[in-house]
Coordinates of C-alpha atoms in Angstrom, one line a residue:
X1 CA 67.7 -21.8 122.2
X2 CA 65.4 -22.0 125.2
X3 CA 61.7 -22.0 124.4
X4 CA 61.0 -18.7 126.0
X5 CA 64.0 -17.1 124.2
X6 CA 62.7 -18.5 120.9
X7 CA 59.3 -17.1 121.6
X8 CA 60.8 -13.8 122.5
X9 CA 62.8 -13.7 119.3
X10 CA 59.8 -14.6 117.2
X11 CA 57.7 -11.9 119.0
X12 CA 60.4 -9.3 118.3
X13 CA 60.5 -10.3 114.6
X14 CA 56.8 -10.0 114.3
X15 CA 56.8 -6.7 116.0
X16 CA 59.4 -5.3 113.7
X17 CA 57.3 -6.1 110.6
X18 CA 55.6 -3.1 109.1
X19 CA 51.9 -3.8 108.3
X20 CA 50.5 -1.8 105.4
X21 CA 46.6 -1.8 105.2
X22 CA 45.8 -1.3 101.5
X23 CA 42.5 -0.2 100.1
X24 CA 42.3 -1.1 96.4
X25 CA 39.7 -0.7 93.6
X26 CA 40.7 -3.7 91.4
X27 CA 37.7 -5.9 90.6
X28 CA 37.7 -8.9 88.2
X29 CA 39.7 -9.8 86.2
X30 CA 42.5 -7.5 87.4
X31 CA 42.1 -8.4 91.1
X32 CA 43.7 -11.8 90.5
X33 CA 47.0 -10.3 89.4
X34 CA 47.0 -7.6 92.0
X35 CA 46.3 -10.0 94.9
X36 CA 48.8 -12.4 93.6
X37 CA 51.4 -9.6 93.7
X38 CA 50.5 -8.8 97.3
X39 CA 50.8 -12.5 98.3
X40 CA 54.1 -12.8 96.4
X41 CA 55.5 -9.7 97.9
X42 CA 54.5 -10.7 101.5
X43 CA 56.2 -14.1 101.0
X44 CA 59.4 -12.6 99.4
X45 CA 60.5 -10.6 102.4
X46 CA 59.9 -10.1 106.1
X47 CA 60.1 -6.4 106.6
X48 CA 56.6 -5.5 105.3
X49 CA 53.2 -7.1 105.1
X50 CA 50.6 -5.6 102.8
X51 CA 47.0 -6.3 103.8
X52 CA 44.6 -5.7 100.9
X53 CA 40.9 -4.8 101.1
X54 CA 38.6 -4.1 98.2
X55 CA 37.0 -0.6 98.7
X56 CA 34.7 -0.5 95.6
X57 CA 35.1 1.3 92.3
X58 CA 36.9 4.7 92.0
X59 CA 34.0 6.8 93.2
X60 CA 32.9 4.4 96.0
X61 CA 36.4 4.1 97.3
X62 CA 36.9 7.9 97.2
X63 CA 33.8 8.4 99.3
X64 CA 34.9 5.8 101.8
X65 CA 38.4 7.3 102.0
X66 CA 37.1 10.8 102.7
X67 CA 35.0 9.4 105.5
X68 CA 37.9 7.5 106.9
X69 CA 40.2 10.5 106.8
X70 CA 37.6 12.5 108.9
X71 CA 37.2 9.7 111.4
X72 CA 40.8 8.7 111.6
X73 CA 40.4 5.2 110.1
X74 CA 42.2 5.7 106.8
X75 CA 44.6 3.0 105.6
X76 CA 48.3 3.5 104.9
X77 CA 48.0 2.7 101.2
X78 CA 45.2 3.6 98.8
X79 CA 44.6 3.0 95.1
X80 CA 43.2 6.2 93.9
X81 CA 42.0 7.5 90.5
X82 CA 44.2 10.1 88.9
X83 CA 41.9 13.1 89.2
X84 CA 41.1 12.3 92.8
X85 CA 44.9 12.1 93.6
X86 CA 45.2 15.8 92.7
X87 CA 42.5 16.7 95.2
X88 CA 44.1 14.5 97.9
X89 CA 47.4 16.2 97.3
X90 CA 45.9 19.7 97.6
X91 CA 44.2 18.7 100.9
X92 CA 47.5 17.4 102.3
X93 CA 46.0 13.9 102.6
X94 CA 48.8 12.1 100.7
X95 CA 52.5 12.2 101.1
X96 CA 55.0 13.2 98.4
X97 CA 57.1 10.1 97.6
X98 CA 60.1 11.7 95.7
X99 CA 62.5 11.1 98.6
X100 CA 61.9 7.3 98.3
X101 CA 62.2 6.9 94.6
X102 CA 65.9 6.2 94.1
X103 CA 66.9 3.2 92.0
X104 CA 63.8 3.0 89.8
X105 CA 63.9 0.7 86.8
X106 CA 65.7 2.5 83.9
X107 CA 63.1 1.1 81.4
X108 CA 60.2 2.7 83.3
X109 CA 58.2 4.9 80.9
X110 CA 58.9 8.5 82.2
X111 CA 55.4 9.7 81.3
X112 CA 53.9 7.1 83.6
X113 CA 55.5 8.6 86.7
X114 CA 54.6 12.1 85.5
X115 CA 51.0 11.1 85.4
X116 CA 51.0 10.7 89.1
X117 CA 52.6 14.1 89.8
X118 CA 50.8 17.2 91.1
X119 CA 52.7 20.5 90.6
X120 CA 56.0 18.7 90.0
X121 CA 55.8 16.4 93.1
X122 CA 55.2 12.7 92.9
X123 CA 52.1 11.8 95.1
X124 CA 51.3 8.5 93.6
X125 CA 52.9 5.4 92.0
X126 CA 51.1 4.3 88.8
X127 CA 49.5 1.0 89.0
X128 CA 47.4 1.0 85.9
X129 CA 47.1 3.6 83.1
X130 CA 44.8 3.4 80.2
X131 CA 43.8 5.2 77.0
X132 CA 40.3 5.3 75.4
X133 CA 39.0 3.0 72.7
X134 CA 36.1 3.3 70.3
X135 CA 34.5 -0.1 70.6
X136 CA 32.3 -1.4 67.8
X137 CA 30.3 -4.4 66.7
X138 CA 32.4 -6.0 64.0
X139 CA 29.5 -8.1 62.7
X140 CA 27.2 -5.1 62.3
X141 CA 30.0 -3.1 60.5
X142 CA 30.7 -6.0 58.1
X143 CA 27.0 -6.3 57.3
X144 CA 26.9 -2.6 56.3
X145 CA 30.3 -2.6 54.6
X146 CA 31.6 -0.1 57.1
X147 CA 35.1 0.5 58.5
X148 CA 36.0 2.0 61.9
X149 CA 35.6 5.8 61.8
X150 CA 38.7 7.8 62.0
X151 CA 37.2 11.3 62.4
X152 CA 34.3 12.6 64.4
X153 CA 32.3 13.5 61.2
X154 CA 32.8 9.9 60.2
X155 CA 31.5 8.8 63.6
X156 CA 28.3 10.7 62.9
X157 CA 28.0 9.2 59.4
X158 CA 28.5 5.7 60.6
X159 CA 26.1 6.1 63.5
X160 CA 23.5 7.3 61.1
X161 CA 24.0 4.2 58.8
X162 CA 23.8 1.8 61.7
X163 CA 20.7 3.2 63.3
X164 CA 17.3 1.8 62.7
X165 CA 13.9 1.4 64.2
X166 CA 15.1 -0.8 67.1
X167 CA 18.7 0.2 67.5
X168 CA 21.0 3.2 67.7
X169 CA 24.4 3.6 66.0
X170 CA 26.1 4.6 69.2
X171 CA 25.6 4.8 73.0
X172 CA 27.0 8.0 74.6
X173 CA 27.6 8.7 78.2
X174 CA 27.0 11.9 80.2
X175 CA 29.9 11.2 82.5
X176 CA 32.8 13.7 82.7
X177 CA 35.5 11.2 81.5
X178 CA 33.8 10.4 78.3
X179 CA 33.0 14.0 77.5
X180 CA 36.5 15.2 78.4
X181 CA 37.9 12.5 76.0
X182 CA 36.1 14.1 73.1
X183 CA 37.1 17.6 74.2
X184 CA 40.7 16.6 74.4
X185 CA 40.6 14.9 71.1
X186 CA 39.5 18.2 69.6
X187 CA 42.5 20.0 71.1
X188 CA 40.6 21.5 74.0
X189 CA 40.6 21.3 77.8
X190 CA 37.9 21.6 80.5
X191 CA 40.2 23.6 82.7
X192 CA 42.1 26.8 81.8
X193 CA 44.4 28.5 84.2
X194 CA 42.9 26.8 87.2
X195 CA 39.3 27.7 86.2
X196 CA 36.4 25.8 84.5
X197 CA 36.5 26.1 80.8
X198 CA 33.1 24.5 80.0
X199 CA 32.1 27.0 77.3
X200 CA 35.3 26.7 75.2
X201 CA 34.9 26.2 71.5
X202 CA 35.9 22.6 71.8
X203 CA 33.5 21.8 74.6
X204 CA 30.6 23.4 72.8
X205 CA 31.6 21.6 69.6
X206 CA 31.8 18.2 71.4
X207 CA 28.4 18.6 73.1
X208 CA 26.7 19.9 69.9
X209 CA 27.9 16.8 68.0
X210 CA 26.5 14.4 70.7
X211 CA 23.3 16.4 70.8
X212 CA 22.9 16.1 67.0
X213 CA 23.3 12.3 67.1
X214 CA 20.8 12.0 70.0
X215 CA 18.2 14.3 68.4
X216 CA 18.4 12.5 65.1
X217 CA 17.9 9.2 66.8
X218 CA 21.4 8.0 65.9
X219 CA 22.7 7.7 69.5
X220 CA 21.3 6.6 72.9
X221 CA 22.3 8.8 75.9
X222 CA 23.0 7.2 79.3
X223 CA 24.0 8.8 82.5
X224 CA 26.4 7.4 85.1
X225 CA 23.6 5.7 87.0
X226 CA 22.7 3.9 83.8
X227 CA 26.2 2.5 83.1
X228 CA 24.9 -1.1 83.2
X229 CA 22.2 -0.2 80.7
X230 CA 24.8 1.4 78.4
X231 CA 26.8 -1.9 78.5
X232 CA 23.5 -3.8 77.9
X233 CA 22.7 -1.6 74.9
X234 CA 25.9 -2.8 73.3
X235 CA 25.7 -6.4 74.3
X236 CA 22.1 -6.7 73.1
X237 CA 22.9 -5.0 69.8
X238 CA 20.7 -2.0 70.7
X239 CA 23.8 0.1 70.0
X240 CA 26.8 -0.6 67.8
X241 CA 29.5 1.8 69.0
X242 CA 30.7 3.1 72.4
X243 CA 33.6 5.0 73.9
X244 CA 35.3 3.5 77.0
X245 CA 38.8 3.0 78.4
X246 CA 40.8 0.1 77.1
X247 CA 40.2 -1.7 80.4
X248 CA 36.4 -1.9 79.8
X249 CA 36.4 -4.8 77.5
X250 CA 38.3 -7.3 79.8
X251 CA 35.9 -6.4 82.6
X252 CA 32.8 -7.2 80.4
X253 CA 34.4 -10.4 79.0
X254 CA 35.1 -11.6 82.6
X255 CA 31.4 -11.4 83.3
X256 CA 29.8 -12.6 80.1
X257 CA 30.4 -14.0 76.6
X258 CA 29.6 -11.8 73.6
X259 CA 27.4 -13.0 70.8
X260 CA 29.4 -11.0 68.2
X261 CA 33.0 -10.0 67.5
X262 CA 34.1 -6.7 69.1
X263 CA 36.5 -4.3 67.5
X264 CA 38.5 -1.6 69.1
X265 CA 39.7 1.5 67.3
X266 CA 41.7 4.6 68.4
X267 CA 39.8 7.6 69.4
X268 CA 39.1 10.0 66.5
X269 CA 41.4 13.0 66.9
X270 CA 41.7 16.4 65.3
X271 CA 45.1 17.9 64.5
X272 CA 46.7 19.0 67.7
X273 CA 44.3 16.9 69.8
X274 CA 45.3 14.5 72.5
X275 CA 43.8 11.4 74.2
X276 CA 43.2 11.1 78.0
X277 CA 45.5 9.0 80.1
X278 CA 43.4 7.7 82.9
X279 CA 43.7 5.0 85.6
X280 CA 44.9 4.6 89.2
X281 CA 47.9 5.1 91.3
X282 CA 49.2 3.8 94.7
X283 CA 49.2 6.6 97.2
X284 CA 50.6 6.8 100.8
X285 CA 48.2 8.7 103.1
X286 CA 49.1 11.3 105.7
X287 CA 50.2 10.0 109.0
X288 CA 52.2 7.1 107.4
X289 CA 55.8 6.8 108.6
X290 CA 58.8 6.9 106.4
X291 CA 59.1 3.2 106.8
X292 CA 55.6 2.7 105.6
X293 CA 56.4 4.9 102.5
X294 CA 59.4 2.8 101.8
X295 CA 57.3 -0.3 102.1
X296 CA 54.8 1.2 99.5
X297 CA 57.6 1.8 97.1
X298 CA 59.0 -1.7 97.7
X299 CA 55.6 -3.3 96.9
X300 CA 55.2 -1.1 93.8
X301 CA 58.6 -2.2 92.5
X302 CA 57.6 -5.8 93.1
X303 CA 54.4 -5.2 91.2
X304 CA 56.5 -3.8 88.3
X305 CA 58.4 -7.0 87.6
X306 CA 58.3 -7.5 83.8
X307 CA 56.5 -10.9 83.8
X308 CA 53.9 -9.7 86.3
X309 CA 53.5 -6.5 84.4
X310 CA 52.9 -8.5 81.2
X311 CA 50.3 -10.6 83.0
X312 CA 48.6 -7.4 84.3
X313 CA 48.5 -5.9 80.8
X314 CA 47.1 -9.1 79.2
X315 CA 44.4 -9.4 81.9
X316 CA 43.3 -5.8 82.2
X317 CA 44.4 -4.0 79.0
X318 CA 46.2 -1.4 81.0
X319 CA 49.3 0.1 79.2
X320 CA 52.6 -1.6 80.0
X321 CA 54.6 0.7 82.4
X322 CA 58.0 -0.8 81.5
X323 CA 59.7 -1.4 78.2
X324 CA 60.9 -4.8 79.4
X325 CA 57.3 -5.8 79.8
X326 CA 56.6 -4.9 76.2
X327 CA 59.1 -7.6 75.2
X328 CA 57.0 -10.1 77.2
X329 CA 53.9 -8.8 75.3
X330 CA 55.2 -9.1 71.8
X331 CA 52.5 -11.6 70.7
X332 CA 49.8 -9.6 72.6
X333 CA 50.7 -6.4 70.8
X334 CA 50.9 -8.0 67.4
X335 CA 47.2 -7.8 67.0
X336 CA 46.8 -4.8 64.6
X337 CA 43.8 -3.3 66.3
X338 CA 45.2 -3.6 69.8
X339 CA 48.5 -2.2 68.6
X340 CA 46.8 0.9 67.2
X341 CA 44.8 1.5 70.3
X342 CA 47.9 1.1 72.6
X343 CA 49.9 3.4 70.3
X344 CA 47.7 6.3 71.5
X345 CA 50.0 6.4 74.5
X346 CA 52.3 8.6 72.4
X347 CA 49.7 11.4 72.2
X348 CA 48.2 10.8 75.7
X349 CA 48.3 13.1 78.7
X350 CA 46.6 12.8 82.1
X351 CA 42.9 13.5 81.7
X352 CA 42.9 15.7 84.8
X353 CA 45.6 16.9 87.2
X354 CA 43.5 19.8 88.5
X355 CA 42.3 19.5 92.1
X356 CA 39.3 21.7 91.4
X357 CA 37.9 19.3 88.8
X358 CA 36.6 17.1 91.6
X359 CA 34.5 20.0 92.9
X360 CA 33.2 21.1 89.4
X361 CA 32.5 17.9 87.6
X362 CA 29.1 17.4 89.1
X363 CA 27.9 20.6 87.4
X364 CA 29.2 19.5 84.1
X365 CA 27.6 16.1 84.3
X366 CA 24.3 17.7 85.2
X367 CA 24.6 19.9 82.1
X368 CA 25.4 17.0 79.9
X369 CA 22.4 15.1 81.1
X370 CA 20.1 18.0 80.7
X371 CA 21.2 18.5 77.1
X372 CA 21.4 14.9 76.0
X373 CA 18.5 13.4 77.9
X374 CA 16.2 16.5 78.3
X375 CA 16.9 18.4 75.1
X376 CA 18.4 21.6 76.6
X377 CA 20.5 23.3 73.9
X378 CA 24.2 22.5 74.4
X379 CA 25.5 26.0 74.7
X380 CA 22.9 27.0 77.3
X381 CA 23.5 23.8 79.3
X382 CA 27.3 24.5 79.3
X383 CA 26.9 28.1 80.2
X384 CA 24.8 27.1 83.3
X385 CA 27.5 24.6 84.4
X386 CA 30.1 27.3 83.9
X387 CA 28.2 29.8 86.1
X388 CA 27.7 27.2 88.9
X389 CA 31.4 26.1 88.8
X390 CA 32.6 29.7 89.0
X391 CA 30.2 30.4 91.8
X392 CA 31.6 27.4 93.7
X393 CA 35.1 29.0 93.2
X394 CA 33.8 32.3 94.5
X395 CA 34.5 33.9 91.1

């Protein structure tokens, strides 16, 4: 072939390749697996090229995306948090992907795909889904002859026994995810018929329990801005229990070594209660072409290959999305504590699929902080948050 014809052919091939800018939220240690998947996918075929860019954590990335949607600089692909996906779908900012989902792996857990649906349509492809864990300091528990609490009254009792002059039994967070986890475990919901449900029996019960522990000196309250302090409380043995997603421990271990053994227990749960399924999905943003949507699905299927899924789960402690990956993880899941925590997937449901929650949660977090850090009685704080949320809805 003549040189100019060869150059023309190469130019045509390059032009035909679909480039997919991808904003992701995976920091260490999970970024290694995700970026390896991107590189492997790009090398495995010539039709698509995914170009990853770290956009910050869930909240940072959400703010950046909203700004980009207004300015016209949004990427084709976005890794979004589950509750944020519902809002994007309501605003028409993401595309439904059902027309592109033929030939999915038969061993894909059906609940995983349902978690990325809004009103019956699939707007996201699950990348990582997690359940909560009650983390505890094993050394402190052994010294006191304690076992991991299995009910919320036991949590209060254990927190009291672990507390002393210089340390608290538990660190509690005023963020919506943590509070919602307790409300769900009691059988409640923060949303009812599309409206805020902040003054429900379960929500009041949850906040009253946290309030008691803080007022008695058995728990340390931290707000979202103090997340690093909450982690430090646990690492420096200033607190001995804490509630977080399964993915929290690998992130901490990637940054530091712990001077004590860490245990992980299932979230205490009342009869009829559930645990929150949280995490992130791959979304295709408005303006993307059908070919870009097909490229997103192709990349996702590449990411779901069993060995890669197993590596992802070992690295991040996300739940396995395919049964075939579970076979690769047989040794990982043999650990009794880990097995019990992961088994919560059977009673898990998405922590929020209500678009309105993104508008309301600020009022609730403000109420939690007022109660737990400023001493405002729980019911009064929740009633104020309910009034503000209803006002925002024009109700």
